[in-house]
Every structure is written in structure tokens, then in C-alpha cells.
């Protein structure tokens, strides 16, 4: 298994409030680094004799690093795919946000507030579709390993300091505001439609039917 | 938003090597506790003024506990749904395991070895479908918060000590072996088919098409 | 460097509400296992070429496992040393608890409440002397890696489920109450006196003097 | 309990390879922010009714944030105290490093390699005195909560990205090298002497005597 890096989907010079230097460093070093590391980890894991020789601490060490690198790869791709828009949501996505958060403003306050709470540290805020309850939720993450089980993230706000220190120093607030102005809502709506088909019965609903 | 608990899907007296007392305590206290806690957390989060009054440390504290309880709920449901079978895989799921791990034996060694490596602590081993690369993988988790971003877990092995201490004491190995003999592969295959449609283009493939 | 296991300091049959089977399994498997694992990890780390050949993910994996095993060893020793008494505090330790928590009852409520909050998962509650501020505090830990930087723990309540499931199942509350009745306060007072000399100037005080 | 911030102990314009802007932002926002946050958390914890009304998830949330802020405060003070020197070790500290790591070069390779392994994420590398075994060790930390139980850290390398992104972008390697050139070894030796008195019997040795 070899993981391939995906080209940068957004056009850095067109982003407002996020410098080309920052975005390219983020993409090349942090995203690219995760993909390269994941391939090296995968190669080591393939050599392990899980049934006999491999000590538990070696398995725990490598499997944890595999999860970190895999999620870093996946979430960074989603992060960059979510940039390049005008930050103005509407249509089907607004309807979904109203349904699941009461209002778009409430969703926005939760999403932004959760991001700003992570300032000075590391983590992600993920707008995710939960298949269990067929609704959107804002998921908090303090590092790459945290994710909603079985959820489909459709918008990712990176709160690792490499996302903003070069441009904003410690002012994570300014960065979060800039991020929101560049959100590509067309992509978010497309992902909600394609990857999180709310019409499909959830497992929670299936048990009622099959029992 | 109120989360409802799902009835226990497997029939405890029919499980081999896992006592009814253990399963019922696990289901009532750990699964049930997670659902009850999640409802209390959700109510507190609904009261928070994310935009102004709520301190970052309160947001971080509650959102982390929400993630713990949500994943505990979701993964425990999957865990109990995965029990009650004869432990003998075959058909489409074996084909998928061969395709993605080289052989069913190799998958089995990885899954079991990762579980046993977690003995004496806490965590999960999840057989998950990764939508990014359209393949199955074994995901390691050291606590409820760890999950493959955007993945669909289809089999969950609980390695928290409440899963086995009552029956096995510190012998996590015996527990893992007993778990494997009770896996309901029919349910695993159904989930792979229904929730992880491998035919749908992944995001990674979409970018090739839309650019 | 080879780590040696320390004999069990308390006398299991004399403990009330904690079975000999539970204590011996805990000591042999969880404490003993940590020491044995730490020696194996230490041997692997000694072989690593940190300056050149070792990939970062291998260093991160092994150094994390080293921290887990080291703290597990140290905290388990403190846990067992803290058992075997009559649970009745007094004298110098009560004075210290009053000074730093307002009252012994308040300390007790915080310590016990923090322990019970960890039910169903993993972790520790540590009564620790903070050298920075020359005072006792109750420290929360969700796993072996969490500790107060530069602190001296003098009483350790193990909240991993291996500490109680055999005797109490999911009833962590009963376990915490039993633990409190067996605390060896003579040992706690001795440690406070010997290892946490409150008269020594803290770093925080030194800067005033040397500047 | 009110925590006071400690003035910056090193003189930023005299550091080589670390800009005044970076150091002052680090000190004011990350260190200062931790102290301010800790005071707010402490005030909330003082209001909690641990014995009755406080839900476990509120206790877990606040106690975790207290640990993060406390360790961030303590480790940042040690970090800044460790800067401002010429980076050249010698005397008693070199003897201790040789005794516990085989050679100063080996210690250096481990310490630097562990730091560089944390690039792109968060964490600390701590040279700590372990009272259990009366020796120095290099401790890895992936976030503020990780510390050697009962250890005394005497040199702290901050690997959070706020320590270097402003000056070095993603080049954590350049930052680690710059840090090493500014280490104030006089302070490290003083701490080893004052705070980690190796002559005092460890708990591990005490049990031999008292039994």
C-alpha cells in the first residue's frame, strides 16, 4: 500500500488573509510530511509479525503513529478543499445547519468558539455528519487522532499553530476569522450530498426494522 | 437533541466464553452510562454562549467529554452488534480482507495482535472502511476519542478492562480469543455492504475528475 | 539500565474490602508487567541511533511507551505503599490538608469526587506536593502519562478498571470508598516530610532572591 | 489560591537565533495566557461541589484543563530559565550526563533527536531527574499533560509550534539547534544541585531499609 499525495486544491494567491507562504508551507511540510511519514510507517507495519514476535509496545507505538499520520493526511486534504470560496453559505447547507443547530448563526458561533478555544495548542474543529443520528455536529479534536466514530467530516478548521503562526503569531482569533471568509461552501455542500446521504437508514434505525 | 439507547442486539446466554453477567454489566453501565452522560453533556453545551461568555477551558472540557461519550455510545453499539455469531467469516467479507490485507490470516493476526497489545489499559481495535482509499484497515485506539477520520467502523473489539476483567481478570488474551469466536460476521458483511459502498468514488478520486 | 521490581509493601489479607486475589493480580500483572515492559523498551531505546537513522515516528512511539511504563511502575509502587493503614488521617498531614484545601473534608470530597468521575475508564488521582507553589494539590490523570510537572505524588488512587472490576464490577464508587478505608496515612505523612520538604525555597521564590 | 506570573528570566535581545519578537510573544501569550487561564480555572473548581452536585464530566473537564494550564505554567518558567547561556555544558552536569547516558554526546543526540521527532506537532522534551532511580532521563511529552511522575525537570525544550514558527516556519530542526546554543547550563546545574539531591535515599531504597 502506497499513499499518494493529492495536489493542492485551492489557489493560494486568491485567499484573503492567508499568505501564499503560509499555505504552501502548510501543504508541503505538514500535509506532505504526513503522507511521506505514513508510507514509511506502513512499510514498517507490513514487516511486523503481529502473531508472535512483535512486542505490544512496538505495535502500540507504530499503530498510534499510523493513526496520527492517516488522519493528518485525510484532514489536511479536507482543510485545503474547504478553502477558496467566498465564505458565504446558503441553500441546502444552510437548511441542514438550521435543522441541526437551530440557526446558521448558532452553528457559526459554536464552530468559531470551539476553534478559538484551541488557540495556543493544537487540534481541529470538524463539521461532521454523524451517521448514527443522521445529523451534523461540530466535533472538537485536540490532535490528529480525535475523530467522530463513523462520522463524515465535511469542513475542517486546522488549529495546529502551523496553520497561522507565520501570518498571525499568537492571534488565533484573526486566523479563525480569516478562515471563515475563505470557506468554499460549494465544496461543503457537495460533500454533504455525496458522502453523507442522509436518506440512508442509520444503524440506529436499522435495528428497529430487523428486530 | 436527546440520544436514545439501543436495546442489546446480541443474546448474552448464547455467547461462549463471555458471561451474561459481564455482558449485561457492560451494556447497562458502560454503554448505558455513556448515553445518559451524553444527554447531560448535550444539555450543558446547549446553554453555553460560545460567542461571548464561555471561557475556552469550559468549551474544551465539555466538547472533549462530548466526544468521549458520543464515541463510547457509537462504538459500544457496534461492539454488541458484532457479537452473537459463530466467528467464522467467509464470502464477500473474506474477499475484502484478502484484497486489503493479503490474506484472512494476516488480517486476523493484525487485529488480534493489536487487541492484545492493549491489555491492561484501555482502547479499541476497529476494522474500518477508509473512504479515502476505499479499503479496510485495522484502526488502533487507546481511548474512546480515537477514530479514523471519515472511516466507517464495521467491527469493534473493546479493550477497556470492563470488557473482560469480571470473567478473565488480567488475561486479556483469553478474552480476545473468546471475542473472535463470537463474531457475527453476517453483521460485519452487511455493514460493509450497506454503510461502506466501495463503488462510490472517493474524494481522492473525485479531484482527478473535477480538475 | 535494568529496573527492578519492588516487593509488595502492603499485606493483602489485612486489607478490608479489597480481595487478596485482586491485589495480587494487580501487583503481579499490572505493576510487574510495567517493570518487565519498561526493561524491554529501555533495551530497544538503547539501540536507537537518535542522531541519524531512527525515524521520528519510531522515537515518538518508543518514548511514549517508555513514559507509560515508567509512570505505571512509579505510581503503582506508590499505590501499594499507600495501602495497609486504617484510613484515619491526623497530625501533620491534616494540618497540611487544612492549609492547602481549607479543610480535611474539602480535600476528601475533591479527592474522592475526582476518583469517582473517572469510573468506567482509566486514570489516577494523585495527592501531590507542588514544588512551584509549595502546596499540596489533587491531580487528575486519565492515563499513566499524566503527571504534575515537578510534583511529588504522596498518595495514589488507581482508577484503571483492573483496580476494582474483579471485586466491584462497574461499582467504582464502592472501590473508592474501600480504598479510603485502607489508606496508610503514616506513609503519606512520611513521604510529605521526606520527599517534599516544604521549607526549601521553590524556583518561584528563588528568582526573587537572585535577581 | 492565586497564581502569579514570574518575570521573564532571560534577556531576549541577547539570545542568538531566537528573535525578541518570538520570545516576547511566547512569554506574554503562551506563558502569560496559561497563568491567567489557571487562575480562572482555579476559581471555577473552588465553586464545585465535588461530593454531590458536580457531574463527573464537569470534574474531568476542569481538572484536565487545570493540569494543562499548571504544567504549561511550570514548564514555560523552566524553559525561559534555561535560556540565556552559551550552550556549553561542563563540570558537575557533564559528569551526571556521562553517568546516566554513557556520554554527553549520547545524551545530546537523544535529547535533540526526541525534540526533532516532535516537529510539526506539539510537546516538550524534558531533561528530568527521576527520584525513583536517582538518575537523569530524557522525557518525551506530546502535550502539556505529560510528565515523569515524581520527576524533577531541570531543562525544558518547548516543541509547541509557537516556540519557533514565527522565526523558523516549519524548520523545527533549525530551532532545536538554536535552542541548544542558548542553553543556560549554569541554571541546569544549579537546579540539579538544589532540587534533585541525589544523595537522599529514594523510595525504592527506603523499602529495603524499613522492611
Short mmCIF file of C-alpha atoms in Angstrom, two decimals, chain A:
data_model
loop_
_atom_site.label_atom_id
_atom_site.label_comp_id
_atom_site.label_asym_id
_atom_site.label_seq_id
_atom_site.Cartn_x
_atom_site.Cartn_y
_atom_site.Cartn_z
CA UNK A 1 0.00 0.00 0.00
CA UNK A 2 1.46 3.35 -1.05
CA UNK A 3 -0.37 6.56 -0.28
CA UNK A 4 -0.23 9.29 -2.92
CA UNK A 5 -0.36 12.98 -2.11
CA UNK A 6 -3.22 14.94 -3.63
CA UNK A 7 -2.39 18.25 -5.36
CA UNK A 8 -3.34 21.43 -3.57
CA UNK A 9 -6.96 22.08 -4.48
CA UNK A 10 -7.21 25.75 -3.59
CA UNK A 11 -5.34 28.61 -5.27
CA UNK A 12 -3.18 30.24 -2.56
CA UNK A 13 -2.79 33.74 -4.07
CA UNK A 14 -6.57 34.07 -4.20
CA UNK A 15 -7.07 33.51 -0.49
CA UNK A 16 -7.71 36.57 1.61
CA UNK A 17 -5.87 36.95 4.90
CA UNK A 18 -3.85 33.77 4.47
CA UNK A 19 -0.48 34.24 2.79
CA UNK A 20 0.78 32.09 -0.04
CA UNK A 21 3.89 31.37 2.01
CA UNK A 22 1.82 30.04 4.92
CA UNK A 23 -0.42 27.88 2.75
CA UNK A 24 2.44 26.42 0.74
CA UNK A 25 4.49 25.66 3.86
CA UNK A 26 1.43 24.07 5.44
CA UNK A 27 0.71 21.97 2.38
CA UNK A 28 4.26 20.91 1.61
CA UNK A 29 5.59 20.34 5.13
CA UNK A 30 2.62 19.32 7.23
CA UNK A 31 0.38 17.62 4.67
CA UNK A 32 3.22 16.34 2.52
CA UNK A 33 5.14 15.27 5.60
CA UNK A 34 2.19 13.25 6.84
CA UNK A 35 1.88 11.35 3.56
CA UNK A 36 5.60 10.59 3.41
CA UNK A 37 5.62 9.51 7.05
CA UNK A 38 2.55 7.35 6.57
CA UNK A 39 4.26 5.47 3.78
CA UNK A 40 7.30 4.81 5.98
CA UNK A 41 5.11 3.69 8.88
CA UNK A 42 3.06 1.42 6.60
CA UNK A 43 6.23 -0.25 5.38
CA UNK A 44 7.37 -0.95 8.96
CA UNK A 45 3.96 -2.29 9.95
CA UNK A 46 3.99 -4.66 6.97
CA UNK A 47 7.17 -6.23 8.34
CA UNK A 48 5.77 -6.83 11.84
CA UNK A 49 4.95 -10.34 12.96
CA UNK A 50 1.77 -9.48 14.87
CA UNK A 51 1.06 -13.04 15.90
CA UNK A 52 4.35 -13.81 17.58
CA UNK A 53 7.48 -11.72 17.63
CA UNK A 54 6.23 -8.13 17.81
CA UNK A 55 6.15 -6.77 21.38
CA UNK A 56 2.95 -4.98 22.36
CA UNK A 57 4.76 -1.69 22.87
CA UNK A 58 6.07 -1.74 19.30
CA UNK A 59 2.57 -2.42 17.96
CA UNK A 60 1.08 0.35 20.12
CA UNK A 61 3.80 2.79 19.09
CA UNK A 62 3.50 2.19 15.35
CA UNK A 63 -0.29 1.86 15.20
CA UNK A 64 -0.64 5.16 17.06
CA UNK A 65 1.73 6.88 14.65
CA UNK A 66 -0.19 5.33 11.74
CA UNK A 67 -3.43 6.83 13.07
CA UNK A 68 -1.80 10.24 13.55
CA UNK A 69 -0.38 10.29 10.02
CA UNK A 70 -3.52 8.87 8.38
CA UNK A 71 -5.84 11.38 10.00
CA UNK A 72 -3.39 14.21 9.36
CA UNK A 73 -3.41 13.26 5.66
CA UNK A 74 -7.19 12.98 5.44
CA UNK A 75 -8.00 16.10 7.44
CA UNK A 76 -5.44 18.26 5.67
CA UNK A 77 -6.95 17.27 2.32
CA UNK A 78 -10.35 18.29 3.61
CA UNK A 79 -8.93 21.54 5.04
CA UNK A 80 -7.45 22.67 1.74
CA UNK A 81 -10.54 21.53 -0.21
CA UNK A 82 -12.62 23.71 2.12
CA UNK A 83 -10.73 26.88 1.20
CA UNK A 84 -11.01 29.04 -1.91
CA UNK A 85 -14.60 30.17 -1.60
CA UNK A 86 -16.27 33.39 -0.56
CA UNK A 87 -17.28 32.27 2.93
CA UNK A 88 -20.98 32.79 2.24
CA UNK A 89 -23.08 29.74 2.88
CA UNK A 90 -26.63 29.20 1.64
CA UNK A 91 -29.00 26.74 0.05
CA UNK A 92 -29.06 23.14 1.17
CA UNK A 93 -26.21 23.52 3.61
CA UNK A 94 -27.94 26.38 5.42
CA UNK A 95 -31.05 24.28 5.67
CA UNK A 96 -29.06 21.45 7.19
CA UNK A 97 -27.33 23.80 9.65
CA UNK A 98 -30.68 25.29 10.69
CA UNK A 99 -32.18 21.84 11.16
CA UNK A 100 -29.32 20.56 13.30
CA UNK A 101 -28.15 23.67 15.20
CA UNK A 102 -31.27 25.83 15.37
CA UNK A 103 -29.80 28.53 13.16
CA UNK A 104 -26.80 29.20 10.95
CA UNK A 105 -25.66 31.81 13.47
CA UNK A 106 -25.72 29.31 16.30
CA UNK A 107 -23.73 26.84 14.24
CA UNK A 108 -21.25 29.57 13.38
CA UNK A 109 -20.84 30.66 17.00
CA UNK A 110 -20.21 27.06 18.11
CA UNK A 111 -17.77 26.30 15.30
CA UNK A 112 -15.79 29.52 15.71
CA UNK A 113 -15.89 29.40 19.51
CA UNK A 114 -14.59 25.85 19.56
CA UNK A 115 -11.77 26.83 17.23
CA UNK A 116 -10.74 29.83 19.28
CA UNK A 117 -10.79 27.71 22.45
CA UNK A 118 -7.94 25.67 20.91
CA UNK A 119 -5.64 28.69 20.46
CA UNK A 120 -2.05 28.24 21.55
CA UNK A 121 -2.19 24.48 21.30
CA UNK A 122 -3.17 22.00 18.62
CA UNK A 123 -6.28 20.40 17.20
CA UNK A 124 -9.11 20.62 14.71
CA UNK A 125 -12.73 21.63 14.58
CA UNK A 126 -14.71 19.42 12.23
CA UNK A 127 -18.19 19.92 10.89
CA UNK A 128 -19.18 16.28 10.59
CA UNK A 129 -22.18 14.28 9.57
CA UNK A 130 -22.99 11.66 12.19
CA UNK A 131 -24.46 8.59 10.52
CA UNK A 132 -25.73 7.28 13.85
CA UNK A 133 -28.16 10.14 14.29
CA UNK A 134 -28.24 11.46 10.73
CA UNK A 135 -27.33 14.98 11.69
CA UNK A 136 -24.45 17.43 11.51
CA UNK A 137 -22.36 18.16 14.58
CA UNK A 138 -19.27 20.20 15.43
CA UNK A 139 -16.53 17.90 16.58
CA UNK A 140 -13.63 19.04 18.76
CA UNK A 141 -10.18 17.49 18.35
CA UNK A 142 -7.07 18.23 20.40
CA UNK A 143 -4.82 16.37 17.99
CA UNK A 144 -4.93 14.36 14.77
CA UNK A 145 -6.13 11.19 16.49
CA UNK A 146 -9.51 12.55 17.59
CA UNK A 147 -12.46 11.90 15.30
CA UNK A 148 -16.15 11.15 15.49
CA UNK A 149 -16.51 7.38 15.10
CA UNK A 150 -18.25 6.65 11.83
CA UNK A 151 -18.67 10.35 11.09
CA UNK A 152 -18.10 12.05 7.76
CA UNK A 153 -16.25 15.36 8.18
CA UNK A 154 -17.25 17.90 5.53
CA UNK A 155 -15.43 21.03 6.75
CA UNK A 156 -12.14 21.10 8.69
CA UNK A 157 -10.62 24.01 10.57
CA UNK A 158 -6.99 23.28 11.40
CA UNK A 159 -5.99 24.73 14.79
CA UNK A 160 -2.42 23.46 14.87
CA UNK A 161 -0.20 26.51 15.21
CA UNK A 162 1.41 25.79 11.84
CA UNK A 163 -1.90 26.93 10.34
CA UNK A 164 -1.47 30.52 11.46
CA UNK A 165 1.68 31.41 13.40
CA UNK A 166 3.58 32.59 10.31
CA UNK A 167 0.83 35.10 9.46
CA UNK A 168 -0.85 35.78 12.77
CA UNK A 169 1.62 34.89 15.51
CA UNK A 170 -0.40 34.07 18.60
CA UNK A 171 -3.56 35.76 17.28
CA UNK A 172 -5.54 32.62 16.58
CA UNK A 173 -8.72 34.70 16.59
CA UNK A 174 -7.67 36.63 13.49
CA UNK A 175 -6.81 33.40 11.75
CA UNK A 176 -10.16 31.77 12.50
CA UNK A 177 -11.98 34.83 11.17
CA UNK A 178 -9.86 34.75 8.01
CA UNK A 179 -10.54 31.05 7.57
CA UNK A 180 -14.28 31.64 7.73
CA UNK A 181 -14.07 34.25 4.97
CA UNK A 182 -12.45 31.77 2.63
CA UNK A 183 -14.68 28.76 3.18
CA UNK A 184 -15.66 27.06 -0.05
CA UNK A 185 -19.26 26.28 0.80
CA UNK A 186 -19.89 24.78 -2.61
CA UNK A 187 -17.49 22.03 -1.69
CA UNK A 188 -19.03 21.57 1.76
CA UNK A 189 -22.49 21.19 0.24
CA UNK A 190 -21.18 18.77 -2.38
CA UNK A 191 -19.60 16.59 0.31
CA UNK A 192 -22.74 16.59 2.40
CA UNK A 193 -24.69 15.49 -0.65
CA UNK A 194 -22.24 12.90 -1.93
CA UNK A 195 -20.60 11.42 1.13
CA UNK A 196 -23.26 11.75 3.79
CA UNK A 197 -26.50 10.58 2.22
CA UNK A 198 -28.97 11.40 4.95
CA UNK A 199 -31.68 9.37 3.34
CA UNK A 200 -29.97 6.08 4.01
CA UNK A 201 -31.23 4.44 7.18
CA UNK A 202 -28.76 4.64 10.01
CA UNK A 203 -27.71 1.63 12.02
CA UNK A 204 -29.77 3.00 14.84
CA UNK A 205 -32.82 2.86 12.58
CA UNK A 206 -31.95 -0.49 11.09
CA UNK A 207 -32.23 -2.29 14.40
CA UNK A 208 -35.87 -1.27 14.63
CA UNK A 209 -36.55 -2.78 11.23
CA UNK A 210 -34.66 -6.02 11.57
CA UNK A 211 -35.76 -6.97 15.04
#
